[in-house]
CSV table of C-alpha atoms and ligand atoms in Angstrom, one decimal:
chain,number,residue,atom,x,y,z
A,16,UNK,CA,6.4,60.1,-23.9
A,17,UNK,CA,4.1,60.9,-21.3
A,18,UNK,CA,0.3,60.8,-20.6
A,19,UNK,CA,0.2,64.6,-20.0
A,20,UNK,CA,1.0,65.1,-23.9
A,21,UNK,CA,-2.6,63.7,-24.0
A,22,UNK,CA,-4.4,65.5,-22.1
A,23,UNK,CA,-7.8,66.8,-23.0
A,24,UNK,CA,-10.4,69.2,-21.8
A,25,UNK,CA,-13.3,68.6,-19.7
A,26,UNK,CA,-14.9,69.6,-23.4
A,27,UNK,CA,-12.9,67.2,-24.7
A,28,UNK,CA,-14.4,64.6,-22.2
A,29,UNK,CA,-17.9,65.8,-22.7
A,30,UNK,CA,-17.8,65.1,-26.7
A,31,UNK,CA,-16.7,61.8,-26.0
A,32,UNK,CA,-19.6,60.8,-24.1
A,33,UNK,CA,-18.1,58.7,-21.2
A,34,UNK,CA,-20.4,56.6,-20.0
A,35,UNK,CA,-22.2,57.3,-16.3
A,36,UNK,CA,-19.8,60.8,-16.4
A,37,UNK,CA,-21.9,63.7,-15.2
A,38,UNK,CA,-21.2,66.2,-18.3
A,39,UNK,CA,-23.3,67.0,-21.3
A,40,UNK,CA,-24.0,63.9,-23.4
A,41,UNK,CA,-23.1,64.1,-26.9
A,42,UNK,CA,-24.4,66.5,-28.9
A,43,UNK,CA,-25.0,68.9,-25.7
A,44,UNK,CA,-22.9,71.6,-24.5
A,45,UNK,CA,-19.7,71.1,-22.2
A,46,UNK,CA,-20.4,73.0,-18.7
A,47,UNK,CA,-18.5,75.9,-18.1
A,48,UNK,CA,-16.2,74.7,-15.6
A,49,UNK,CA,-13.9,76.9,-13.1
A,50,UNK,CA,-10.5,74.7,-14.5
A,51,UNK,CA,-10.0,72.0,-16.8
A,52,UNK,CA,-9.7,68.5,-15.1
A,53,UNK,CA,-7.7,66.4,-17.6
A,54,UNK,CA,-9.2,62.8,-19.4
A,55,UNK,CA,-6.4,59.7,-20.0
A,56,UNK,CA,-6.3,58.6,-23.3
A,57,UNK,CA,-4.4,55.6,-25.0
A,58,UNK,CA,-3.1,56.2,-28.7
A,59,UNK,CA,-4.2,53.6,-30.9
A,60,UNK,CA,-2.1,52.1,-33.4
A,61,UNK,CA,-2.2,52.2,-37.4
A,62,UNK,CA,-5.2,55.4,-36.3
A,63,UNK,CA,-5.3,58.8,-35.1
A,64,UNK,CA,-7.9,57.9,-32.6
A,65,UNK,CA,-7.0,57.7,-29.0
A,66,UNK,CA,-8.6,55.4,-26.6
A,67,UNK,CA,-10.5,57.2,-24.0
A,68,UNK,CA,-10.3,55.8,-20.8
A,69,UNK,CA,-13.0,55.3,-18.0
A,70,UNK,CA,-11.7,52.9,-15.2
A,71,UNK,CA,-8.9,50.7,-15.1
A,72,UNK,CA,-9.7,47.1,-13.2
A,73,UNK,CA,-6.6,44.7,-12.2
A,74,UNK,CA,-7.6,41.3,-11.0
A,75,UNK,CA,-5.2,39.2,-8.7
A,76,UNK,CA,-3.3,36.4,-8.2
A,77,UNK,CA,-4.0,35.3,-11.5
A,78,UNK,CA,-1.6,32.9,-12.3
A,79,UNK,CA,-1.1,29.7,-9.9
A,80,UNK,CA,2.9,30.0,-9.0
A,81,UNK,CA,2.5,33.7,-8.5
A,82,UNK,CA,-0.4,33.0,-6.2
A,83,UNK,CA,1.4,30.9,-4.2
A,84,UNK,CA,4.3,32.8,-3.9
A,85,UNK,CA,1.8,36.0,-2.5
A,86,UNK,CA,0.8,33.6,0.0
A,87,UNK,CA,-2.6,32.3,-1.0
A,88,UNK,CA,-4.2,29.2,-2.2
A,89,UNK,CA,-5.2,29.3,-6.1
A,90,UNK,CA,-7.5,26.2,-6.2
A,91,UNK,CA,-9.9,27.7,-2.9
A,92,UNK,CA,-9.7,31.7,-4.5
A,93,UNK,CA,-12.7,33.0,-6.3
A,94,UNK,CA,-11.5,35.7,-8.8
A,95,UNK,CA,-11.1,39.7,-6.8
A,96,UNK,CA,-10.4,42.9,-8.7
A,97,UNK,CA,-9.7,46.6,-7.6
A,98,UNK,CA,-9.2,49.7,-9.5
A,99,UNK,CA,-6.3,52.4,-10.5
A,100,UNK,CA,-7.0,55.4,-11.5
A,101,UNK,CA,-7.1,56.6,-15.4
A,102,UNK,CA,-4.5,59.4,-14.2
A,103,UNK,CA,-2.1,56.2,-13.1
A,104,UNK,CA,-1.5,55.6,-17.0
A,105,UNK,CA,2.1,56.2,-18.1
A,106,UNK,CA,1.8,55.9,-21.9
A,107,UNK,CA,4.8,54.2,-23.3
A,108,UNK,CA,5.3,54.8,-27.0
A,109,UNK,CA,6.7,52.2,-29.1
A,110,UNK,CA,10.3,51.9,-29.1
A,111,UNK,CA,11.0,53.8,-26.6
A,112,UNK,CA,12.4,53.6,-23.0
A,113,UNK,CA,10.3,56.6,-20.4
A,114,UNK,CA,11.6,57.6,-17.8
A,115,UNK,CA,9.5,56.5,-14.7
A,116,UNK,CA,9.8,58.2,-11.2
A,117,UNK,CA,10.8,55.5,-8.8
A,118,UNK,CA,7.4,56.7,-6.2
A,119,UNK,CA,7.5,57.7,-2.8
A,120,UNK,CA,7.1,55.6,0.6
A,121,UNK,CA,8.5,52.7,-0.6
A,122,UNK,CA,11.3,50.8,-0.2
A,123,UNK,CA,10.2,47.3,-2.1
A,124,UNK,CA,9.1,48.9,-5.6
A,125,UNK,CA,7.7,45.2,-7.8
A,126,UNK,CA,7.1,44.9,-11.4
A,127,UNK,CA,4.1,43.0,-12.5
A,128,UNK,CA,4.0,41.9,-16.1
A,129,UNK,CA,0.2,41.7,-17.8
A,130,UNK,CA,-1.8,41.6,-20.6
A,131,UNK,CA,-4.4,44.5,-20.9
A,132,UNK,CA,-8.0,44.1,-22.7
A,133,UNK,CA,-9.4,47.2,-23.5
A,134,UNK,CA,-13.6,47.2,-23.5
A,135,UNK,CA,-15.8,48.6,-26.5
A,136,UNK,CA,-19.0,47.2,-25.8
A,137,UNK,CA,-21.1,47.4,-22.2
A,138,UNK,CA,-22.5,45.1,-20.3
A,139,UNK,CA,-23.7,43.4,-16.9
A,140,UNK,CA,-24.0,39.9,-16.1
A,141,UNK,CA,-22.1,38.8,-19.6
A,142,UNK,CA,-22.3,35.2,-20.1
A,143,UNK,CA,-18.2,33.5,-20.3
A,144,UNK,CA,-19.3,32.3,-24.0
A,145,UNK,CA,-19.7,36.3,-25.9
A,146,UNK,CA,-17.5,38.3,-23.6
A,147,UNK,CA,-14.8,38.5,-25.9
A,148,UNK,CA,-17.1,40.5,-28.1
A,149,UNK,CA,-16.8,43.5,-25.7
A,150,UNK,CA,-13.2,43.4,-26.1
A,151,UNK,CA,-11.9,46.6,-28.4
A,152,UNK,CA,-8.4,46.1,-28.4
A,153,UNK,CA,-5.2,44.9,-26.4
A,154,UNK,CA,-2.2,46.0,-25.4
A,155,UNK,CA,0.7,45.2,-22.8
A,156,UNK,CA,1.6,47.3,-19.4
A,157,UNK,CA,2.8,47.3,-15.9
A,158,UNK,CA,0.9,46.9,-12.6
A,159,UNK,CA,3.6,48.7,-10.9
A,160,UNK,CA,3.4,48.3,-7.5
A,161,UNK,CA,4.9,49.3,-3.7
A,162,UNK,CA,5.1,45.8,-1.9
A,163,UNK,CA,5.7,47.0,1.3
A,164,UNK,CA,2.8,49.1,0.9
A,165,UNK,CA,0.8,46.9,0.2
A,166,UNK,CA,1.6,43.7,2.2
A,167,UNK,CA,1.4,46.3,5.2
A,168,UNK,CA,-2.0,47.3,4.9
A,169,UNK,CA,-3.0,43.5,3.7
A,170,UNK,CA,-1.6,42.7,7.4
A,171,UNK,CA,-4.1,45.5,8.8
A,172,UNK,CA,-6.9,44.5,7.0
A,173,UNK,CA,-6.8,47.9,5.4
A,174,UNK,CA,-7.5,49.0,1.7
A,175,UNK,CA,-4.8,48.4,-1.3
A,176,UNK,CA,-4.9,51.8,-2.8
A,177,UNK,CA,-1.4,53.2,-1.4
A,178,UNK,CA,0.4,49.7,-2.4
A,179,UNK,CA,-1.4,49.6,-6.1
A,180,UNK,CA,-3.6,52.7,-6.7
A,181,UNK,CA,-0.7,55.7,-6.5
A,182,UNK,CA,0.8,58.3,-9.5
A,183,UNK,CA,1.8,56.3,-13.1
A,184,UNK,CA,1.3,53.0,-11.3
A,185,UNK,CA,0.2,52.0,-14.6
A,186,UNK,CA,2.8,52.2,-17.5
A,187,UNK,CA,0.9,50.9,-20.3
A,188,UNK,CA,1.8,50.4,-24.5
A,189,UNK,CA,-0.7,51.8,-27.8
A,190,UNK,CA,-3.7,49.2,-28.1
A,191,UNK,CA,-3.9,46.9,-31.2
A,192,UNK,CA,-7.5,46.7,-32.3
A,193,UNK,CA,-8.8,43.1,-32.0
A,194,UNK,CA,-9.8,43.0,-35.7
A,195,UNK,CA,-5.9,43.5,-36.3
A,196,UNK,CA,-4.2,41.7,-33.9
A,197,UNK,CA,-6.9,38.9,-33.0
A,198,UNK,CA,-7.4,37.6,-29.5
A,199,UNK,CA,-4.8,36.5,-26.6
A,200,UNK,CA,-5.4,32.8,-24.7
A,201,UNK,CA,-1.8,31.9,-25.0
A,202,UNK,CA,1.8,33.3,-26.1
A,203,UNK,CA,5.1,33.6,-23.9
A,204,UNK,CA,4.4,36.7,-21.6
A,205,UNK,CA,8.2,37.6,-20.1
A,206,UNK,CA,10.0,40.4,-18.2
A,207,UNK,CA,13.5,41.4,-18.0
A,208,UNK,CA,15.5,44.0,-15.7
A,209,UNK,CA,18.7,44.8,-17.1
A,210,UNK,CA,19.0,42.4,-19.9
A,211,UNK,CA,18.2,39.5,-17.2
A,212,UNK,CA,15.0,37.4,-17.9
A,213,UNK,CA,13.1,37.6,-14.3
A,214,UNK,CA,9.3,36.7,-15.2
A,215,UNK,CA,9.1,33.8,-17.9
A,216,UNK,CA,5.5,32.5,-18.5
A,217,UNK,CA,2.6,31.3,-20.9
A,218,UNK,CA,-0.6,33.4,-20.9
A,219,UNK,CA,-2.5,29.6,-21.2
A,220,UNK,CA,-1.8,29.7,-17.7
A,221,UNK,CA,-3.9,32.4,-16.3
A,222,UNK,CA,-6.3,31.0,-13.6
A,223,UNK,CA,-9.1,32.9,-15.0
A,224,UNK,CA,-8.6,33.9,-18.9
A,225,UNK,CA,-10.3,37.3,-20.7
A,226,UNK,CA,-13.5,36.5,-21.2
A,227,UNK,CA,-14.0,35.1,-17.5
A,228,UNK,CA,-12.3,37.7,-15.6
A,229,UNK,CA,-15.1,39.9,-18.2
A,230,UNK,CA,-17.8,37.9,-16.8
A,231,UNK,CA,-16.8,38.1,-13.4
A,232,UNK,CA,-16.3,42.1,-13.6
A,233,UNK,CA,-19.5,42.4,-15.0
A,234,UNK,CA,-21.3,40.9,-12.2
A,235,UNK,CA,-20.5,43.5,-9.7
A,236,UNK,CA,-20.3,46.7,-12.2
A,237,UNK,CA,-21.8,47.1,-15.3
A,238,UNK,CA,-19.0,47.5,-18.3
A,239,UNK,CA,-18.7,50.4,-20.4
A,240,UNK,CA,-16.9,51.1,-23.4
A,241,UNK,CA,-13.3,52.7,-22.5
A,242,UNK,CA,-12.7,50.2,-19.3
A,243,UNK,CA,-9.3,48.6,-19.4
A,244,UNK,CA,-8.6,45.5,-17.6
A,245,UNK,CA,-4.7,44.4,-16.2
A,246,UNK,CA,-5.2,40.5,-16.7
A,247,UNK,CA,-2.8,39.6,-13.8
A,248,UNK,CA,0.9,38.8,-13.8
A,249,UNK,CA,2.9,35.6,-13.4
A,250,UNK,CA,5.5,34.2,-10.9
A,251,UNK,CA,8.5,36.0,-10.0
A,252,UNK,CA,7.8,39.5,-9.6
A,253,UNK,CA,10.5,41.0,-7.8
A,254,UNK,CA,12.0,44.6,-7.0
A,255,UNK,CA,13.5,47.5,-9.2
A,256,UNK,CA,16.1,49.9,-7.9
A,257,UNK,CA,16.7,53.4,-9.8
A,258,UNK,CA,18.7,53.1,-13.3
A,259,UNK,CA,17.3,49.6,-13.8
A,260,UNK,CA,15.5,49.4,-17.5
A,261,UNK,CA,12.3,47.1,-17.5
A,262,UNK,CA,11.8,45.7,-20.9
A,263,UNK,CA,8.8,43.0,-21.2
A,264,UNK,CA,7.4,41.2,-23.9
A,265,UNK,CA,3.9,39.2,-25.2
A,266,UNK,CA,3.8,37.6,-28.0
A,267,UNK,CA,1.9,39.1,-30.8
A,268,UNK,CA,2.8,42.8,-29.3
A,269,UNK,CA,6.1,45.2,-29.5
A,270,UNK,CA,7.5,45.2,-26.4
A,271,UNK,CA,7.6,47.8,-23.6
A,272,UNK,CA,10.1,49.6,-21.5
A,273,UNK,CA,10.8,52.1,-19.3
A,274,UNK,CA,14.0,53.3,-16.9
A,275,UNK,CA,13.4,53.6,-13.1
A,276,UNK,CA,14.8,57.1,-12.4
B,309,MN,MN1,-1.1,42.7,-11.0
């Protein structure tokens, strides 16, 4: 299934009052606009609500072994962050297998296994010890990314956005309300390609767990219901070829797939 079968309206947008959006606020009147400009939503599961989404942050080099094998030094690195766009969600419907586009310019095409936390609550400056209250739900998804792409512009001290930030970067499962599915500081998180176990790791051993990577964020942008956060990947990303099937796994969640085409 794709993301397009949940497209909405900028009327749709309006009546869901997205925080710091420049539409009507609820209640008011949708502008009359010259085209429709679609919103990203995430079906939620056991509900016919969807999830509407507002930004999507990603922090890095999360884990110690995959910092190291990116290059850096995890014990010196204070946590970073940067964005996708919504419009880089590929939802992935439970037991299924997408198709996803193998994208353009690259020739070194990475998986990245992560947790997701999905925000319901906003704020700034959110103290490590209540920040998992802001968390809605959680769900599992790729940070798909274009290596080359990225290690180039790294090397030019140029912006990530081409190696992270590009079309259905961001494959992505149904969120599990917290009050269903409870909260995530450890559980096997793995990957396969083909049947073949490639990432194999604990979520206990994320540098900077949920509710700090929320307390970071929200020190340099204020939070708002609908923000989703990719909670970093472990060791032993690597590259996917077209006709390979990525299935990965958390515990807790159904597992994810899709097939490079
Ligand atoms: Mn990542």
């Amino acid at each position: 299934m794709d993301r397009r079968n949940f497209f909405g309206t900028s009327a749709a947008a309006a009546a869901t009052g997205l925080a710091g959006c420049a539409v009507a606020g609820p209640g008011g009147a949708a502008p009359r606009t010259p085209f429709a400009v679609p919103a990203t939503y995430i079906p939620v599961v056991g509900s016919d609500e969807m999830f509407p989404v507002r930004r999507i942050y990603c922090i890095g080099r999360n884990y110690r072994a995959h910092s190291i094998e990116m290059g850096s030094n995890p014990d010196r690195e204070p946590p970073f962050f940067f964005q996708k766009p919504t419009d880089a969600i590929q939802f992935v419907a439970l037991g299924t297998t997408p198709d996803h586009p193998y994208p353009p310019l690259t020739k070194n095409y990475h998986y990245e296994a992560e947790l997701v936390a999905a925000i319901g609550k906003a704020g700034r400056n959110i103290p490590v010890a209540s920040a998992l209250d802001h968390v809605w739900g959680y769900t599992l998804g790729l940070d798909m990314t274009r290596r080359d792409l990225q290690r180039a512009m790294g090397d030019e001290k140029k912006p990530w956005e081409i190696g992270k930030s590009f079309d259905r970067s961001a494959p992505i499962g149904a969120l599990h309300r917290v009050g269903q599915i409870g909260h995530f500081t450890d559980g096997a998180i793995w990957l396969k390609v083909n049947g073949q176990i490639k990432q194999n790791a604990n979520l206990n051993q994320m540098i900077w767990s949920v509710a700090e990577q929320i307390s970071n964020l929200s020190a340099a942008f204020e939070l708002f219901p609908g923000d989703i956060i990719y909670s970093g990947t472990p060791e032993n990303v690597g590259p996917v070829v077209k006709g390979d099937v990525i299935e990965m796994h958390i515990d807790k969640l159904p597992n994810l797939s899709v097939k490079i085409v």
